[in-house]
């Protein structure tokens, strides 16, 4: 019964979160465009599915992914083996990113655009190789980003200085990278922080900061996602320079 009540609360919260965008779409469709919604039954059914999808996703995060991420981080911290912790951080970043649907979509689209633009040949093998190379490059960069973020938590380094240095590197690489890769690189920094990566990486950071003496979860537990957004931009621009 408690689980059902919690699920219903999450469902109401999901609908409340979706309500603003529903009102915006309805306003522009009915008032500005002055057209009825096409296929009302289909739209209504889709809205229900979206609410249910968000509900089960959030409920699953709270029930499974957040607890397991925090517990594993705390277990590694108690074990006291830094190398295993860093290895786990890299594997977590790489694995979640390579499985990220948003990255798969961007890499596939980038391969088609690169082929049409003459950067690579129009063959399926060339486009597939370009897409998987781009995905692996981004996944490696996120893995290293999580390692860097975990190392920052262990050492207590100030995050703002590291982020400033990182974006200076992004700006510098932008001056030298091919124009055809810059937009893809910037988008790669966004698609890596999506539905799969964010929950586990956030739980890792909070769990690790909670289990280390002298670390504040609010100050030190967050920030891993910033590194996971930053490094892919740099790595993809380097990837574009190598491909060119």
PDB file of C-alpha atoms in Angstrom:
ATOM      1  CA  UNK A   1       0.000   0.000   0.000  1.00  0.00           C
ATOM      2  CA  UNK A   2       2.856   2.399   0.812  1.00  0.00           C
ATOM      3  CA  UNK A   3       4.418   1.678  -2.577  1.00  0.00           C
ATOM      4  CA  UNK A   4       1.132   2.383  -4.359  1.00  0.00           C
ATOM      5  CA  UNK A   5       0.674   5.664  -2.478  1.00  0.00           C
ATOM      6  CA  UNK A   6       4.261   6.672  -3.313  1.00  0.00           C
ATOM      7  CA  UNK A   7       3.689   5.778  -6.962  1.00  0.00           C
ATOM      8  CA  UNK A   8       0.519   7.885  -7.093  1.00  0.00           C
ATOM      9  CA  UNK A   9       2.384  10.825  -5.554  1.00  0.00           C
ATOM     10  CA  UNK A  10       5.106  10.536  -8.176  1.00  0.00           C
ATOM     11  CA  UNK A  11       2.435  10.335 -10.893  1.00  0.00           C
ATOM     12  CA  UNK A  12       0.734  13.502  -9.690  1.00  0.00           C
ATOM     13  CA  UNK A  13       4.115  15.214  -9.581  1.00  0.00           C
ATOM     14  CA  UNK A  14       4.879  14.106 -13.141  1.00  0.00           C
ATOM     15  CA  UNK A  15       1.568  15.506 -14.372  1.00  0.00           C
ATOM     16  CA  UNK A  16       2.204  18.753 -12.500  1.00  0.00           C
ATOM     17  CA  UNK A  17       5.631  19.039 -14.130  1.00  0.00           C
ATOM     18  CA  UNK A  18       4.146  18.438 -17.582  1.00  0.00           C
ATOM     19  CA  UNK A  19       1.238  20.830 -17.103  1.00  0.00           C
ATOM     20  CA  UNK A  20       3.137  24.027 -18.110  1.00  0.00           C
ATOM     21  CA  UNK A  21       4.267  22.622 -21.456  1.00  0.00           C
ATOM     22  CA  UNK A  22       0.763  21.249 -22.088  1.00  0.00           C
ATOM     23  CA  UNK A  23      -0.704  24.712 -21.494  1.00  0.00           C
ATOM     24  CA  UNK A  24       1.917  26.348 -23.742  1.00  0.00           C
ATOM     25  CA  UNK A  25       1.212  23.952 -26.616  1.00  0.00           C
ATOM     26  CA  UNK A  26      -2.564  24.311 -26.197  1.00  0.00           C
ATOM     27  CA  UNK A  27      -2.324  28.122 -26.103  1.00  0.00           C
ATOM     28  CA  UNK A  28      -0.264  28.441 -29.270  1.00  0.00           C
ATOM     29  CA  UNK A  29      -2.254  25.779 -31.096  1.00  0.00           C
ATOM     30  CA  UNK A  30      -5.723  27.081 -30.214  1.00  0.00           C
ATOM     31  CA  UNK A  31      -5.174  30.832 -29.687  1.00  0.00           C
ATOM     32  CA  UNK A  32      -2.248  31.817 -31.900  1.00  0.00           C
ATOM     33  CA  UNK A  33      -2.549  29.301 -34.745  1.00  0.00           C
ATOM     34  CA  UNK A  34      -6.314  28.968 -34.190  1.00  0.00           C
ATOM     35  CA  UNK A  35      -6.372  25.352 -35.236  1.00  0.00           C
ATOM     36  CA  UNK A  36      -7.818  22.351 -33.388  1.00  0.00           C
ATOM     37  CA  UNK A  37      -5.454  19.707 -32.107  1.00  0.00           C
ATOM     38  CA  UNK A  38      -5.073  16.961 -34.729  1.00  0.00           C
ATOM     39  CA  UNK A  39      -6.354  13.535 -33.657  1.00  0.00           C
ATOM     40  CA  UNK A  40      -7.355  14.389 -30.099  1.00  0.00           C
ATOM     41  CA  UNK A  41      -7.583  10.759 -28.997  1.00  0.00           C
ATOM     42  CA  UNK A  42      -4.045  10.038 -30.151  1.00  0.00           C
ATOM     43  CA  UNK A  43      -2.715  13.165 -28.438  1.00  0.00           C
ATOM     44  CA  UNK A  44      -4.539  12.305 -25.224  1.00  0.00           C
ATOM     45  CA  UNK A  45      -3.269   8.716 -25.280  1.00  0.00           C
ATOM     46  CA  UNK A  46       0.269   9.943 -25.913  1.00  0.00           C
ATOM     47  CA  UNK A  47       0.011  12.343 -22.990  1.00  0.00           C
ATOM     48  CA  UNK A  48      -1.041   9.523 -20.693  1.00  0.00           C
ATOM     49  CA  UNK A  49       1.896   7.406 -21.850  1.00  0.00           C
ATOM     50  CA  UNK A  50       4.313  10.289 -21.246  1.00  0.00           C
ATOM     51  CA  UNK A  51       2.983  10.765 -17.695  1.00  0.00           C
ATOM     52  CA  UNK A  52       3.242   7.031 -17.016  1.00  0.00           C
ATOM     53  CA  UNK A  53       6.734   6.897 -18.504  1.00  0.00           C
ATOM     54  CA  UNK A  54       7.983   9.771 -16.362  1.00  0.00           C
ATOM     55  CA  UNK A  55       6.305   8.282 -13.319  1.00  0.00           C
ATOM     56  CA  UNK A  56       7.919   4.869 -13.627  1.00  0.00           C
ATOM     57  CA  UNK A  57      11.265   6.403 -14.564  1.00  0.00           C
ATOM     58  CA  UNK A  58      11.398   8.662 -11.504  1.00  0.00           C
ATOM     59  CA  UNK A  59      10.019   5.933  -9.244  1.00  0.00           C
ATOM     60  CA  UNK A  60      12.650   3.534 -10.563  1.00  0.00           C
ATOM     61  CA  UNK A  61      15.426   6.036  -9.921  1.00  0.00           C
ATOM     62  CA  UNK A  62      14.355   6.551  -6.330  1.00  0.00           C
ATOM     63  CA  UNK A  63      13.832   2.838  -5.743  1.00  0.00           C
ATOM     64  CA  UNK A  64      16.855   1.369  -7.493  1.00  0.00           C
ATOM     65  CA  UNK A  65      19.473   3.487  -9.243  1.00  0.00           C
ATOM     66  CA  UNK A  66      20.082   6.169  -6.626  1.00  0.00           C
ATOM     67  CA  UNK A  67      20.414   3.698  -3.703  1.00  0.00           C
ATOM     68  CA  UNK A  68      22.700   1.303  -5.568  1.00  0.00           C
ATOM     69  CA  UNK A  69      24.931   4.121  -6.827  1.00  0.00           C
ATOM     70  CA  UNK A  70      25.312   5.616  -3.373  1.00  0.00           C
ATOM     71  CA  UNK A  71      25.842   2.238  -1.676  1.00  0.00           C
ATOM     72  CA  UNK A  72      28.541   1.188  -4.159  1.00  0.00           C
ATOM     73  CA  UNK A  73      30.367   4.500  -3.754  1.00  0.00           C
ATOM     74  CA  UNK A  74      30.264   4.154   0.028  1.00  0.00           C
ATOM     75  CA  UNK A  75      31.445   0.537  -0.184  1.00  0.00           C
ATOM     76  CA  UNK A  76      34.425   1.501  -2.345  1.00  0.00           C
ATOM     77  CA  UNK A  77      35.272   4.342   0.056  1.00  0.00           C
ATOM     78  CA  UNK A  78      35.175   1.963   3.051  1.00  0.00           C
ATOM     79  CA  UNK A  79      37.305  -0.532   1.148  1.00  0.00           C
ATOM     80  CA  UNK A  80      39.979   2.147   0.890  1.00  0.00           C
ATOM     81  CA  UNK A  81      41.278   1.083  -2.529  1.00  0.00           C
ATOM     82  CA  UNK A  82      41.517   4.215  -4.663  1.00  0.00           C
ATOM     83  CA  UNK A  83      42.432   2.381  -7.861  1.00  0.00           C
ATOM     84  CA  UNK A  84      39.340   0.179  -7.745  1.00  0.00           C
ATOM     85  CA  UNK A  85      37.225   3.239  -7.057  1.00  0.00           C
ATOM     86  CA  UNK A  86      38.699   5.097 -10.045  1.00  0.00           C
ATOM     87  CA  UNK A  87      38.320   2.000 -12.229  1.00  0.00           C
ATOM     88  CA  UNK A  88      34.674   1.728 -11.219  1.00  0.00           C
ATOM     89  CA  UNK A  89      34.176   5.449 -11.939  1.00  0.00           C
ATOM     90  CA  UNK A  90      35.672   5.098 -15.424  1.00  0.00           C
ATOM     91  CA  UNK A  91      33.649   1.988 -16.251  1.00  0.00           C
ATOM     92  CA  UNK A  92      30.475   3.638 -14.972  1.00  0.00           C
ATOM     93  CA  UNK A  93      31.028   6.743 -17.102  1.00  0.00           C
ATOM     94  CA  UNK A  94      31.999   4.754 -20.195  1.00  0.00           C
ATOM     95  CA  UNK A  95      29.210   2.174 -19.871  1.00  0.00           C
ATOM     96  CA  UNK A  96      26.378   4.596 -19.242  1.00  0.00           C
ATOM     97  CA  UNK A  97      27.489   6.876 -22.073  1.00  0.00           C
ATOM     98  CA  UNK A  98      27.960   4.203 -24.718  1.00  0.00           C
ATOM     99  CA  UNK A  99      24.404   3.048 -23.928  1.00  0.00           C
ATOM    100  CA  UNK A 100      22.956   6.563 -24.042  1.00  0.00           C
ATOM    101  CA  UNK A 101      20.173   6.681 -26.687  1.00  0.00           C
ATOM    102  CA  UNK A 102      20.618  10.424 -27.245  1.00  0.00           C
ATOM    103  CA  UNK A 103      24.299   9.938 -28.091  1.00  0.00           C
ATOM    104  CA  UNK A 104      23.453   7.123 -30.500  1.00  0.00           C
ATOM    105  CA  UNK A 105      20.990   9.390 -32.310  1.00  0.00           C
ATOM    106  CA  UNK A 106      23.440  12.315 -32.523  1.00  0.00           C
ATOM    107  CA  UNK A 107      26.294  10.092 -33.706  1.00  0.00           C
ATOM    108  CA  UNK A 108      24.123   8.511 -36.414  1.00  0.00           C
ATOM    109  CA  UNK A 109      22.907  11.893 -37.635  1.00  0.00           C
ATOM    110  CA  UNK A 110      26.442  13.294 -37.553  1.00  0.00           C
ATOM    111  CA  UNK A 111      27.656  10.393 -39.699  1.00  0.00           C
ATOM    112  CA  UNK A 112      24.994  11.064 -42.346  1.00  0.00           C
ATOM    113  CA  UNK A 113      25.743  14.790 -42.382  1.00  0.00           C
ATOM    114  CA  UNK A 114      29.497  14.138 -42.589  1.00  0.00           C
ATOM    115  CA  UNK A 115      28.921  11.825 -45.547  1.00  0.00           C
ATOM    116  CA  UNK A 116      26.710  14.360 -47.320  1.00  0.00           C
ATOM    117  CA  UNK A 117      29.276  17.074 -46.643  1.00  0.00           C
ATOM    118  CA  UNK A 118      32.119  15.068 -48.149  1.00  0.00           C
ATOM    119  CA  UNK A 119      33.983  14.610 -44.857  1.00  0.00           C
ATOM    120  CA  UNK A 120      33.676  10.823 -45.195  1.00  0.00           C
ATOM    121  CA  UNK A 121      32.561   8.589 -48.030  1.00  0.00           C
ATOM    122  CA  UNK A 122      28.876   7.825 -48.596  1.00  0.00           C
ATOM    123  CA  UNK A 123      29.289   4.094 -47.911  1.00  0.00           C
ATOM    124  CA  UNK A 124      27.421   2.468 -45.040  1.00  0.00           C
ATOM    125  CA  UNK A 125      30.663   1.095 -43.605  1.00  0.00           C
ATOM    126  CA  UNK A 126      32.259   4.550 -43.486  1.00  0.00           C
ATOM    127  CA  UNK A 127      29.207   6.084 -41.811  1.00  0.00           C
ATOM    128  CA  UNK A 128      28.961   3.226 -39.313  1.00  0.00           C
ATOM    129  CA  UNK A 129      32.679   3.536 -38.501  1.00  0.00           C
ATOM    130  CA  UNK A 130      32.340   7.306 -38.049  1.00  0.00           C
ATOM    131  CA  UNK A 131      29.318   6.925 -35.754  1.00  0.00           C
ATOM    132  CA  UNK A 132      30.839   4.223 -33.531  1.00  0.00           C
ATOM    133  CA  UNK A 133      34.163   6.100 -33.383  1.00  0.00           C
ATOM    134  CA  UNK A 134      32.326   9.225 -32.272  1.00  0.00           C
ATOM    135  CA  UNK A 135      30.376   7.277 -29.622  1.00  0.00           C
ATOM    136  CA  UNK A 136      33.540   5.620 -28.277  1.00  0.00           C
ATOM    137  CA  UNK A 137      35.350   8.965 -28.197  1.00  0.00           C
ATOM    138  CA  UNK A 138      32.545  10.541 -26.181  1.00  0.00           C
ATOM    139  CA  UNK A 139      32.267   7.512 -23.886  1.00  0.00           C
ATOM    140  CA  UNK A 140      36.011   7.547 -23.191  1.00  0.00           C
ATOM    141  CA  UNK A 141      35.869  11.263 -22.417  1.00  0.00           C
ATOM    142  CA  UNK A 142      32.982  10.795 -19.974  1.00  0.00           C
ATOM    143  CA  UNK A 143      34.799   7.919 -18.297  1.00  0.00           C
ATOM    144  CA  UNK A 144      37.860  10.111 -17.795  1.00  0.00           C
ATOM    145  CA  UNK A 145      35.621  12.988 -16.691  1.00  0.00           C
ATOM    146  CA  UNK A 146      34.067  10.874 -13.935  1.00  0.00           C
ATOM    147  CA  UNK A 147      37.536   9.756 -12.847  1.00  0.00           C
ATOM    148  CA  UNK A 148      38.609  13.412 -12.680  1.00  0.00           C
ATOM    149  CA  UNK A 149      35.482  14.326 -10.719  1.00  0.00           C
ATOM    150  CA  UNK A 150      35.994  11.476  -8.246  1.00  0.00           C
ATOM    151  CA  UNK A 151      39.638  12.463  -7.822  1.00  0.00           C
ATOM    152  CA  UNK A 152      38.495  16.025  -7.115  1.00  0.00           C
ATOM    153  CA  UNK A 153      36.194  14.761  -4.356  1.00  0.00           C
ATOM    154  CA  UNK A 154      39.011  12.709  -2.835  1.00  0.00           C
ATOM    155  CA  UNK A 155      41.454  15.634  -2.898  1.00  0.00           C
ATOM    156  CA  UNK A 156      38.965  18.418  -2.157  1.00  0.00           C
ATOM    157  CA  UNK A 157      40.029  20.529  -5.136  1.00  0.00           C
ATOM    158  CA  UNK A 158      37.893  23.624  -5.909  1.00  0.00           C
ATOM    159  CA  UNK A 159      35.522  22.822  -8.732  1.00  0.00           C
ATOM    160  CA  UNK A 160      35.200  26.359 -10.083  1.00  0.00           C
ATOM    161  CA  UNK A 161      38.900  26.617 -10.941  1.00  0.00           C
ATOM    162  CA  UNK A 162      38.818  23.274 -12.727  1.00  0.00           C
ATOM    163  CA  UNK A 163      35.713  24.208 -14.709  1.00  0.00           C
ATOM    164  CA  UNK A 164      37.226  27.573 -15.714  1.00  0.00           C
ATOM    165  CA  UNK A 165      40.395  25.838 -16.887  1.00  0.00           C
ATOM    166  CA  UNK A 166      38.326  23.294 -18.793  1.00  0.00           C
ATOM    167  CA  UNK A 167      36.295  25.893 -20.665  1.00  0.00           C
ATOM    168  CA  UNK A 168      39.454  27.792 -21.528  1.00  0.00           C
ATOM    169  CA  UNK A 169      40.604  24.546 -23.123  1.00  0.00           C
ATOM    170  CA  UNK A 170      37.282  24.281 -25.002  1.00  0.00           C
ATOM    171  CA  UNK A 171      37.626  27.819 -26.341  1.00  0.00           C
ATOM    172  CA  UNK A 172      41.240  27.189 -27.390  1.00  0.00           C
ATOM    173  CA  UNK A 173      40.349  23.976 -29.224  1.00  0.00           C
ATOM    174  CA  UNK A 174      37.436  25.730 -30.931  1.00  0.00           C
ATOM    175  CA  UNK A 175      39.938  28.055 -32.636  1.00  0.00           C
ATOM    176  CA  UNK A 176      41.764  25.112 -34.218  1.00  0.00           C
ATOM    177  CA  UNK A 177      39.068  22.466 -34.730  1.00  0.00           C
ATOM    178  CA  UNK A 178      37.397  22.047 -38.137  1.00  0.00           C
ATOM    179  CA  UNK A 179      34.167  23.992 -38.501  1.00  0.00           C
ATOM    180  CA  UNK A 180      32.316  20.774 -39.338  1.00  0.00           C
ATOM    181  CA  UNK A 181      32.967  19.242 -35.915  1.00  0.00           C
ATOM    182  CA  UNK A 182      32.448  22.209 -33.557  1.00  0.00           C
ATOM    183  CA  UNK A 183      28.662  22.018 -33.437  1.00  0.00           C
ATOM    184  CA  UNK A 184      28.751  18.237 -32.992  1.00  0.00           C
ATOM    185  CA  UNK A 185      31.280  18.645 -30.193  1.00  0.00           C
ATOM    186  CA  UNK A 186      29.143  21.136 -28.327  1.00  0.00           C
ATOM    187  CA  UNK A 187      26.052  18.960 -28.706  1.00  0.00           C
ATOM    188  CA  UNK A 188      28.011  15.939 -27.490  1.00  0.00           C
ATOM    189  CA  UNK A 189      28.544  17.724 -24.202  1.00  0.00           C
ATOM    190  CA  UNK A 190      24.782  17.919 -23.753  1.00  0.00           C
ATOM    191  CA  UNK A 191      23.630  14.484 -24.881  1.00  0.00           C
ATOM    192  CA  UNK A 192      26.022  12.724 -22.511  1.00  0.00           C
ATOM    193  CA  UNK A 193      24.136  14.067 -19.509  1.00  0.00           C
ATOM    194  CA  UNK A 194      20.790  12.437 -20.104  1.00  0.00           C
ATOM    195  CA  UNK A 195      18.508   9.749 -18.730  1.00  0.00           C
ATOM    196  CA  UNK A 196      21.033   6.988 -18.085  1.00  0.00           C
ATOM    197  CA  UNK A 197      24.198   8.841 -17.109  1.00  0.00           C
ATOM    198  CA  UNK A 198      22.892  11.513 -14.739  1.00  0.00           C
ATOM    199  CA  UNK A 199      21.193   9.343 -12.063  1.00  0.00           C
ATOM    200  CA  UNK A 200      24.083   6.926 -11.561  1.00  0.00           C
ATOM    201  CA  UNK A 201      26.825   9.567 -11.737  1.00  0.00           C
ATOM    202  CA  UNK A 202      24.988  11.864  -9.324  1.00  0.00           C
ATOM    203  CA  UNK A 203      24.441   8.995  -6.903  1.00  0.00           C
ATOM    204  CA  UNK A 204      28.144   8.109  -7.156  1.00  0.00           C
ATOM    205  CA  UNK A 205      29.250  11.638  -6.282  1.00  0.00           C
ATOM    206  CA  UNK A 206      26.816  12.100  -3.398  1.00  0.00           C
ATOM    207  CA  UNK A 207      27.535   8.656  -1.967  1.00  0.00           C
ATOM    208  CA  UNK A 208      31.282   9.166  -2.151  1.00  0.00           C
ATOM    209  CA  UNK A 209      31.198  12.623  -0.565  1.00  0.00           C
ATOM    210  CA  UNK A 210      28.909  11.322   2.192  1.00  0.00           C
ATOM    211  CA  UNK A 211      31.307   8.553   3.123  1.00  0.00           C
ATOM    212  CA  UNK A 212      34.558  10.556   3.212  1.00  0.00           C
ATOM    213  CA  UNK A 213      35.373  12.448   6.390  1.00  0.00           C
ATOM    214  CA  UNK A 214      35.641  16.188   5.863  1.00  0.00           C
ATOM    215  CA  UNK A 215      33.571  16.199   2.645  1.00  0.00           C
ATOM    216  CA  UNK A 216      30.181  17.889   2.367  1.00  0.00           C
ATOM    217  CA  UNK A 217      27.732  16.157  -0.021  1.00  0.00           C
ATOM    218  CA  UNK A 218      26.235  19.523  -0.982  1.00  0.00           C
ATOM    219  CA  UNK A 219      29.608  21.090  -1.747  1.00  0.00           C
ATOM    220  CA  UNK A 220      31.601  18.098  -2.959  1.00  0.00           C
ATOM    221  CA  UNK A 221      29.003  15.524  -4.010  1.00  0.00           C
ATOM    222  CA  UNK A 222      27.783  17.413  -7.047  1.00  0.00           C
ATOM    223  CA  UNK A 223      29.788  18.570 -10.033  1.00  0.00           C
ATOM    224  CA  UNK A 224      30.530  15.271 -11.759  1.00  0.00           C
ATOM    225  CA  UNK A 225      27.946  16.056 -14.415  1.00  0.00           C
ATOM    226  CA  UNK A 226      29.773  19.305 -15.205  1.00  0.00           C
ATOM    227  CA  UNK A 227      32.929  17.347 -16.036  1.00  0.00           C
ATOM    228  CA  UNK A 228      30.865  14.853 -18.036  1.00  0.00           C
ATOM    229  CA  UNK A 229      29.584  17.767 -20.159  1.00  0.00           C
ATOM    230  CA  UNK A 230      32.936  19.504 -20.495  1.00  0.00           C
ATOM    231  CA  UNK A 231      35.400  16.816 -21.544  1.00  0.00           C
ATOM    232  CA  UNK A 232      33.318  15.400 -24.444  1.00  0.00           C
ATOM    233  CA  UNK A 233      33.441  18.790 -26.171  1.00  0.00           C
ATOM    234  CA  UNK A 234      37.226  18.766 -26.029  1.00  0.00           C
ATOM    235  CA  UNK A 235      37.604  15.133 -27.050  1.00  0.00           C
ATOM    236  CA  UNK A 236      35.193  15.407 -29.996  1.00  0.00           C
ATOM    237  CA  UNK A 237      37.007  18.467 -31.331  1.00  0.00           C
ATOM    238  CA  UNK A 238      40.289  16.552 -31.096  1.00  0.00           C
ATOM    239  CA  UNK A 239      38.505  13.660 -32.850  1.00  0.00           C
ATOM    240  CA  UNK A 240      37.493  16.030 -35.643  1.00  0.00           C
ATOM    241  CA  UNK A 241      41.038  17.326 -35.984  1.00  0.00           C
ATOM    242  CA  UNK A 242      42.356  13.769 -36.271  1.00  0.00           C
ATOM    243  CA  UNK A 243      39.680  12.810 -38.817  1.00  0.00           C
ATOM    244  CA  UNK A 244      40.478  15.897 -40.869  1.00  0.00           C
TER     245      UNK A 244
END
